[in-house]
Amino acid sequence: MTDAAIPRFTGDASPYAGGDPYADHRTADFPFGHLVDLADRRLGAGVIAANDEFFAERENLLKPEPAEFDPERFGHKGKIMDGWETRRRRGVSAAEPHPTDEDHDWALVRLGAPGVVRGIVVDTAHFRGNYPQAVSVEAACVAGSPSPGELLAPDVKWTTLVPRTAVGGHAANGFAIDAGARFTHLRVNQHPDGGIARLRVYGEVAPDPSWLAALGTFDLAALENGGRVEDASDRFYSPATHTIQPGRSRKMDDGWETRRRRDKGNDWIRYALAAQAEIRAVEIDTAYLKGNSAGWASLSVQDGDDGDGEWTEILPRTRLQPDTNHRFVLERAVRGSRVRIDIFPDGGISRLRLFGSLTEEGAARLAARHEEPVG
């Protein structure tokens, strides 16, 4: 789907009339929604600065859960919204009461994992008549941990990902991105003012090869290190991507759980590792999955970039315990670029960790992608 084919929403939404506040929320099935949210706070993302947050704090932009709406919640400054909301802009005088075309508010976002951005969603949920008239998004790649002042310095190069575009109230405004470069920070602009509930930045993690080389042994499947889910048999209750999120699961829906099977098959997830590597140890965690954890699991590895190579079993079908972290040291290092976990017959796991190090070939390919990260 091209950017032109993604539905566009403009104009006010109807005033809230009671009942489910999301009943009239305007949204679409975006083609990039299966990718990693690079602005997920669980990956380390943050809103590090904003020029104004009078009505609602900038940090709300990156909350992982959908925005909530309480029609009776007011404070001394007015209606308390679950999003980032700035005050109403004014002109310079009674003769010129309106803001100029250049006036706008902005927020600086540090991506949790640097990467190639494929899609952006600017969600104005519950901002029905107080959303921005238009938004624009720029991106930059700045090494280290720059301060807001350093990011706003005149020598920083910003690339426009979303040109100034009219958006709608109480709507998920989606944009396909084809910049094809690695970015670390975004500048989100709303013209001239208003409120945005949530920001989602979908893409592919592009880790720093020098950091992974310094680590030596690391989790080859982790999102933050460039691992990703390629496919899964079932995503009924929760996404398979949860299994490679940072940290341990903190509740049942923070893992991967499938529907109950009524046939003789089994469920599975296929992963692409950060690059070709040698795997030495495995963790399969069923934290918070008690009556619904997988009964057994096996692991297979594939080497090669075409996806047609032979699969080799590295962990035979093994009994799993509920709410338990299982650790396995492999008898020998196993080389591969993809891993598949099969669970039997259904249920779920919360995390999969694959510890090892990149091969010389894998490190070279990762470095090449870092220099020219065009998908």
Coordinates of C-alpha atoms in Angstrom, one line a residue:
M1 CA 0.0 0.0 0.0
T2 CA 1.4 3.4 -0.9
D3 CA 1.1 6.5 1.3
A4 CA -1.6 7.8 -1.1
A5 CA -3.7 4.7 -0.5
I6 CA -3.8 5.2 3.3
P7 CA -7.1 6.8 4.4
R8 CA -6.8 10.4 5.3
F9 CA -8.9 12.1 8.1
T10 CA -9.5 15.8 8.4
G11 CA -11.9 18.0 10.3
D12 CA -13.6 17.8 13.7
A13 CA -15.0 14.7 15.2
S14 CA -18.5 14.8 16.8
P15 CA -18.6 16.0 20.4
Y16 CA -18.5 13.1 22.9
A17 CA -22.1 11.9 23.5
G18 CA -21.5 9.3 26.1
G19 CA -20.8 5.6 26.0
D20 CA -17.6 4.1 24.5
P21 CA -15.3 7.0 23.7
Y22 CA -13.7 5.0 20.9
A23 CA -17.0 4.1 19.2
D24 CA -16.5 6.8 16.6
H25 CA -12.7 6.9 16.5
R26 CA -11.5 7.1 12.9
T27 CA -8.7 4.6 12.1
A28 CA -7.5 2.2 9.5
D29 CA -5.5 -1.1 9.1
F30 CA -2.1 0.4 8.3
P31 CA 0.3 -1.7 6.2
F32 CA 3.2 -1.1 8.5
G33 CA 1.4 -1.8 11.8
H34 CA 3.1 -5.2 12.2
L35 CA 6.6 -3.6 12.5
V36 CA 8.4 -2.7 15.7
D37 CA 7.3 0.6 17.3
L38 CA 10.7 2.3 17.5
A39 CA 9.2 4.9 19.9
D40 CA 8.1 2.4 22.4
R41 CA 9.1 3.5 26.0
R42 CA 9.9 -0.2 26.8
L43 CA 12.8 0.1 24.3
G44 CA 14.0 3.3 26.0
A45 CA 12.2 6.0 24.0
G46 CA 11.4 9.3 25.5
V47 CA 10.0 12.8 24.7
I48 CA 13.0 14.8 25.9
A49 CA 11.6 18.3 25.2
A50 CA 8.7 20.4 24.0
N51 CA 8.2 24.1 23.6
D52 CA 4.8 23.9 25.4
E53 CA 2.8 21.4 27.4
F54 CA 0.4 23.7 29.2
F55 CA -2.7 21.4 29.3
A56 CA -1.2 17.9 29.1
E57 CA 2.4 16.5 29.4
R58 CA 4.5 15.6 26.5
E59 CA 5.4 12.2 28.0
N60 CA 1.9 10.9 27.4
L61 CA 2.7 10.7 23.7
L62 CA 4.6 7.4 24.1
K63 CA 2.5 5.5 26.6
P64 CA 2.1 2.0 25.2
E65 CA -1.6 1.7 26.0
P66 CA -4.4 3.5 24.1
A67 CA -5.3 6.9 25.3
E68 CA -8.0 7.0 28.0
F69 CA -10.8 9.6 28.3
D70 CA -12.6 10.7 31.4
P71 CA -15.3 13.3 30.6
E72 CA -15.4 14.5 34.2
R73 CA -11.7 15.0 34.8
F74 CA -10.8 18.6 35.1
G75 CA -8.0 20.5 36.8
H76 CA -7.1 24.1 37.5
K77 CA -5.9 24.6 33.9
G78 CA -8.9 22.9 32.3
K79 CA -9.8 19.5 30.9
I80 CA -7.1 16.9 31.7
M81 CA -6.3 14.9 28.5
D82 CA -4.3 11.8 28.1
G83 CA -1.9 13.1 25.5
W84 CA 0.3 16.1 24.7
E85 CA -1.7 19.4 24.5
T86 CA -0.5 22.9 24.2
R87 CA -2.2 26.2 24.9
R88 CA -4.1 28.1 22.1
R89 CA -1.8 30.3 20.1
R90 CA -2.6 34.0 19.6
G91 CA -1.5 36.7 17.2
V92 CA 0.6 39.7 18.1
S93 CA -2.1 42.3 18.5
A94 CA -5.9 43.0 18.4
A95 CA -5.4 43.9 14.8
E96 CA -3.7 40.6 14.1
P97 CA -5.3 38.1 16.6
H98 CA -4.5 34.9 14.6
P99 CA -1.2 33.0 14.7
T100 CA 0.9 33.2 11.5
D101 CA 1.3 30.3 9.1
E102 CA 4.8 29.6 10.5
D103 CA 3.7 29.4 14.2
H104 CA 3.7 25.8 15.5
D105 CA 4.5 23.7 18.6
W106 CA 7.1 21.0 18.7
A107 CA 8.3 18.0 20.7
L108 CA 11.6 16.2 20.5
V109 CA 11.4 12.4 20.6
R110 CA 14.3 10.0 21.2
L111 CA 13.7 6.7 19.6
G112 CA 14.0 3.7 21.9
A113 CA 16.0 1.9 19.2
P114 CA 17.6 3.7 16.2
G115 CA 16.2 2.4 13.0
V116 CA 14.7 2.8 9.5
V117 CA 11.2 4.3 9.8
R118 CA 8.5 2.8 7.6
G119 CA 5.4 4.3 9.0
I120 CA 4.1 6.9 11.5
V121 CA 0.8 7.2 13.3
V122 CA -0.2 10.5 14.8
D123 CA -3.3 9.6 16.9
T124 CA -5.5 12.4 18.0
A125 CA -7.9 10.1 20.0
H126 CA -10.3 12.2 22.2
F127 CA -9.0 15.5 20.8
R128 CA -12.2 16.1 18.9
G129 CA -12.1 19.9 18.5
N130 CA -8.8 20.7 20.0
Y131 CA -6.4 18.8 17.7
P132 CA -3.8 20.4 15.5
Q133 CA -4.9 21.7 12.0
A134 CA -1.8 20.0 10.5
V135 CA 1.3 18.0 11.6
S136 CA 4.7 17.5 10.2
V137 CA 7.5 15.1 11.3
E138 CA 11.3 15.5 10.8
A139 CA 14.1 13.0 11.7
A140 CA 17.8 13.2 12.5
C141 CA 20.6 10.8 13.2
V142 CA 22.8 12.0 16.1
A143 CA 25.2 9.8 17.9
G144 CA 25.4 9.5 21.7
S145 CA 22.9 11.0 24.1
P146 CA 22.4 14.6 22.8
S147 CA 20.7 17.2 24.9
P148 CA 17.7 19.2 23.5
G149 CA 20.0 22.1 22.9
E150 CA 22.4 20.0 20.9
L151 CA 19.6 18.5 18.8
L152 CA 18.3 22.0 18.0
A153 CA 21.7 23.3 17.0
P154 CA 21.9 24.7 13.5
D155 CA 24.4 22.1 12.3
V156 CA 22.1 19.2 12.9
K157 CA 20.6 17.8 9.6
W158 CA 16.8 17.2 9.8
T159 CA 15.1 15.1 7.1
T160 CA 11.4 15.6 6.5
L161 CA 9.5 12.3 6.9
V162 CA 6.0 13.8 6.9
P163 CA 5.5 17.2 5.2
R164 CA 3.0 19.6 6.7
T165 CA -0.3 17.7 6.3
A166 CA -3.9 18.3 7.5
V167 CA -5.1 15.8 10.0
G168 CA -8.4 15.0 11.7
G169 CA -9.7 15.1 15.2
H170 CA -10.3 11.8 17.2
A171 CA -8.4 9.9 14.4
A172 CA -5.4 7.7 13.9
N173 CA -3.6 9.7 11.1
G174 CA -1.2 7.3 9.4
F175 CA 1.7 8.0 7.0
A176 CA 3.9 5.6 5.1
I177 CA 7.6 6.6 5.1
D178 CA 10.2 5.7 2.4
A179 CA 13.2 7.7 3.6
G180 CA 15.3 4.5 3.9
A181 CA 17.9 5.9 6.3
R182 CA 18.8 5.3 10.0
F183 CA 17.4 7.8 12.5
T184 CA 17.8 8.3 16.2
H185 CA 15.5 11.3 16.9
L186 CA 12.2 12.8 15.7
R187 CA 10.9 16.3 15.8
V188 CA 7.0 16.3 15.9
N189 CA 5.4 19.5 14.9
Q190 CA 1.8 20.5 15.3
H191 CA 0.5 23.5 13.4
P192 CA -0.4 25.9 15.0
D193 CA -1.3 24.2 18.3
G194 CA -3.5 21.6 19.9
G195 CA -3.3 18.1 21.1
I196 CA -2.0 14.7 20.1
A197 CA -2.8 11.6 22.1
R198 CA -0.2 9.1 20.9
L199 CA 2.7 8.8 18.5
R200 CA 3.7 5.5 17.0
V201 CA 6.9 5.1 14.9
Y202 CA 7.0 1.8 13.0
G203 CA 10.1 0.5 11.4
E204 CA 13.1 -1.8 11.6
V205 CA 15.8 -1.6 14.3
A206 CA 19.3 -0.8 12.9
P207 CA 21.7 -1.4 15.9
D208 CA 25.1 0.1 16.2
P209 CA 27.6 -2.6 15.1
S210 CA 30.4 -1.2 17.3
W211 CA 28.2 -1.5 20.4
L212 CA 27.3 -5.2 19.6
A213 CA 31.0 -5.9 18.9
A214 CA 31.9 -4.5 22.3
L215 CA 29.3 -6.6 24.0
G216 CA 30.7 -9.8 22.4
T217 CA 28.0 -12.1 23.7
F218 CA 24.4 -10.7 23.6
D219 CA 20.8 -11.7 23.0
L220 CA 20.7 -12.2 19.2
A221 CA 16.9 -12.2 19.0
A222 CA 16.2 -9.1 21.1
L223 CA 14.4 -6.2 19.4
E224 CA 16.9 -3.7 20.7
N225 CA 19.7 -5.6 19.1
G226 CA 18.1 -5.9 15.7
G227 CA 16.2 -9.2 16.0
R228 CA 12.7 -9.4 14.7
V229 CA 9.7 -11.7 14.3
E230 CA 9.2 -12.7 10.7
D231 CA 6.0 -14.7 11.1
A232 CA 3.9 -16.6 13.6
S233 CA 1.1 -19.2 13.4
D234 CA -1.2 -17.3 15.7
R235 CA -1.5 -13.8 17.2
F236 CA -5.0 -14.2 18.7
Y237 CA -4.4 -12.9 22.2
S238 CA -1.1 -11.0 21.9
P239 CA 1.7 -10.2 19.4
A240 CA 4.6 -12.6 18.9
T241 CA 6.9 -9.6 19.1
H242 CA 6.3 -9.4 22.8
T243 CA 8.6 -12.4 23.2
I244 CA 11.7 -10.3 22.3
Q245 CA 10.8 -7.1 24.2
P246 CA 13.3 -5.9 26.8
G247 CA 13.0 -7.2 30.4
R248 CA 10.9 -9.9 31.8
S249 CA 7.2 -10.1 31.3
R250 CA 5.2 -8.2 34.0
K251 CA 1.8 -9.6 33.4
M252 CA 0.1 -12.3 31.3
D253 CA -0.6 -10.1 28.2
D254 CA 3.0 -9.0 28.1
G255 CA 3.9 -12.3 26.4
W256 CA 2.6 -14.4 23.4
E257 CA -0.5 -16.4 23.9
T258 CA -2.4 -18.4 21.2
R259 CA -6.0 -19.5 21.0
R260 CA -6.9 -23.0 22.0
R261 CA -6.2 -25.5 19.3
R262 CA -8.9 -28.0 18.4
D263 CA -6.7 -29.9 15.8
K264 CA -3.5 -32.0 16.0
G265 CA -1.2 -29.1 14.9
N266 CA 1.0 -26.8 16.9
D267 CA 1.9 -23.1 17.1
W268 CA 5.2 -21.5 16.2
I269 CA 7.2 -18.2 15.8
R270 CA 9.9 -17.6 13.2
Y271 CA 12.6 -15.1 14.1
A272 CA 15.4 -13.3 12.1
L273 CA 18.5 -12.8 14.3
A274 CA 20.4 -9.5 14.3
A275 CA 22.7 -11.2 11.7
Q276 CA 24.4 -14.5 11.2
A277 CA 25.6 -15.7 14.5
E278 CA 26.7 -18.6 16.7
I279 CA 24.1 -19.4 19.4
R280 CA 25.4 -20.9 22.7
A281 CA 22.6 -20.6 25.2
V282 CA 18.8 -20.3 25.3
E283 CA 16.2 -19.0 27.7
I284 CA 12.5 -19.8 27.2
D285 CA 10.4 -17.9 29.8
T286 CA 6.7 -18.6 30.6
A287 CA 6.4 -15.9 33.2
Y288 CA 2.8 -15.1 34.2
L289 CA 1.5 -17.9 31.9
K290 CA 0.2 -20.5 34.4
G291 CA -2.8 -22.4 33.1
N292 CA -2.1 -21.4 29.6
S293 CA 1.7 -21.9 29.1
A294 CA 3.0 -24.0 26.3
G295 CA 3.3 -27.7 27.3
W296 CA 6.5 -28.4 25.3
A297 CA 8.8 -26.4 23.1
S298 CA 11.5 -27.2 20.5
L299 CA 14.0 -24.9 18.7
S300 CA 15.3 -25.1 15.1
V301 CA 17.9 -22.9 13.4
Q302 CA 18.4 -22.0 9.7
D303 CA 21.5 -20.5 8.1
G304 CA 21.4 -18.3 5.0
D305 CA 19.6 -15.2 3.8
D306 CA 17.2 -16.6 1.2
G307 CA 15.0 -18.4 3.8
D308 CA 15.2 -21.7 1.8
G309 CA 17.9 -23.4 3.8
E310 CA 17.5 -26.6 5.8
W311 CA 16.2 -26.3 9.4
T312 CA 18.3 -28.1 12.1
E313 CA 16.8 -28.9 15.5
I314 CA 19.0 -27.5 18.3
L315 CA 16.6 -28.2 21.2
P316 CA 14.4 -31.2 21.0
R317 CA 10.8 -31.1 22.2
T318 CA 11.2 -30.3 25.9
R319 CA 8.7 -30.0 28.7
L320 CA 8.0 -26.5 29.9
Q321 CA 6.8 -25.5 33.4
P322 CA 4.2 -22.7 34.0
D323 CA 5.5 -19.3 35.1
T324 CA 9.2 -20.4 34.9
N325 CA 12.3 -19.2 33.2
H326 CA 14.0 -22.3 31.5
R327 CA 17.7 -22.1 30.7
F328 CA 19.6 -24.4 28.3
V329 CA 23.3 -24.4 27.5
L330 CA 23.9 -25.9 24.0
E331 CA 26.5 -28.7 23.7
R332 CA 28.2 -26.7 21.0
A333 CA 27.8 -23.3 19.3
V334 CA 25.2 -23.4 16.5
R335 CA 25.5 -21.1 13.5
G336 CA 22.4 -19.6 12.0
S337 CA 20.5 -16.4 10.9
R338 CA 17.0 -17.6 11.7
V339 CA 15.4 -19.5 14.6
R340 CA 12.0 -21.1 14.9
I341 CA 10.3 -22.0 18.2
D342 CA 7.6 -24.6 18.0
I343 CA 5.2 -24.9 21.0
F344 CA 3.0 -28.0 21.6
P345 CA 0.2 -28.0 21.3
D346 CA -0.7 -24.3 21.9
G347 CA -0.6 -21.8 24.7
G348 CA 2.3 -19.3 25.0
I349 CA 5.6 -18.1 26.2
S350 CA 6.6 -14.7 27.5
R351 CA 10.2 -14.3 26.3
L352 CA 12.8 -16.1 24.1
R353 CA 16.5 -15.2 24.6
L354 CA 19.2 -16.5 22.3
F355 CA 22.7 -15.7 23.6
G356 CA 25.7 -15.8 21.4
S357 CA 27.9 -13.7 19.2
L358 CA 28.0 -12.6 15.5
T359 CA 30.2 -14.5 13.1
E360 CA 32.7 -12.6 11.1
E361 CA 30.4 -12.7 8.1
G362 CA 27.4 -11.6 10.2
A363 CA 29.3 -8.7 11.7
A364 CA 30.4 -7.5 8.2
R365 CA 26.9 -7.6 6.8
L366 CA 25.5 -5.8 9.8
A367 CA 28.2 -3.1 9.4
A368 CA 27.3 -2.7 5.7
R369 CA 23.6 -2.3 6.6
H370 CA 24.5 0.3 9.2
E371 CA 26.3 2.3 6.5
E372 CA 23.6 1.9 3.9
P373 CA 20.4 0.8 5.7
V374 CA 18.0 0.9 2.8
G375 CA 15.5 -1.9 3.0

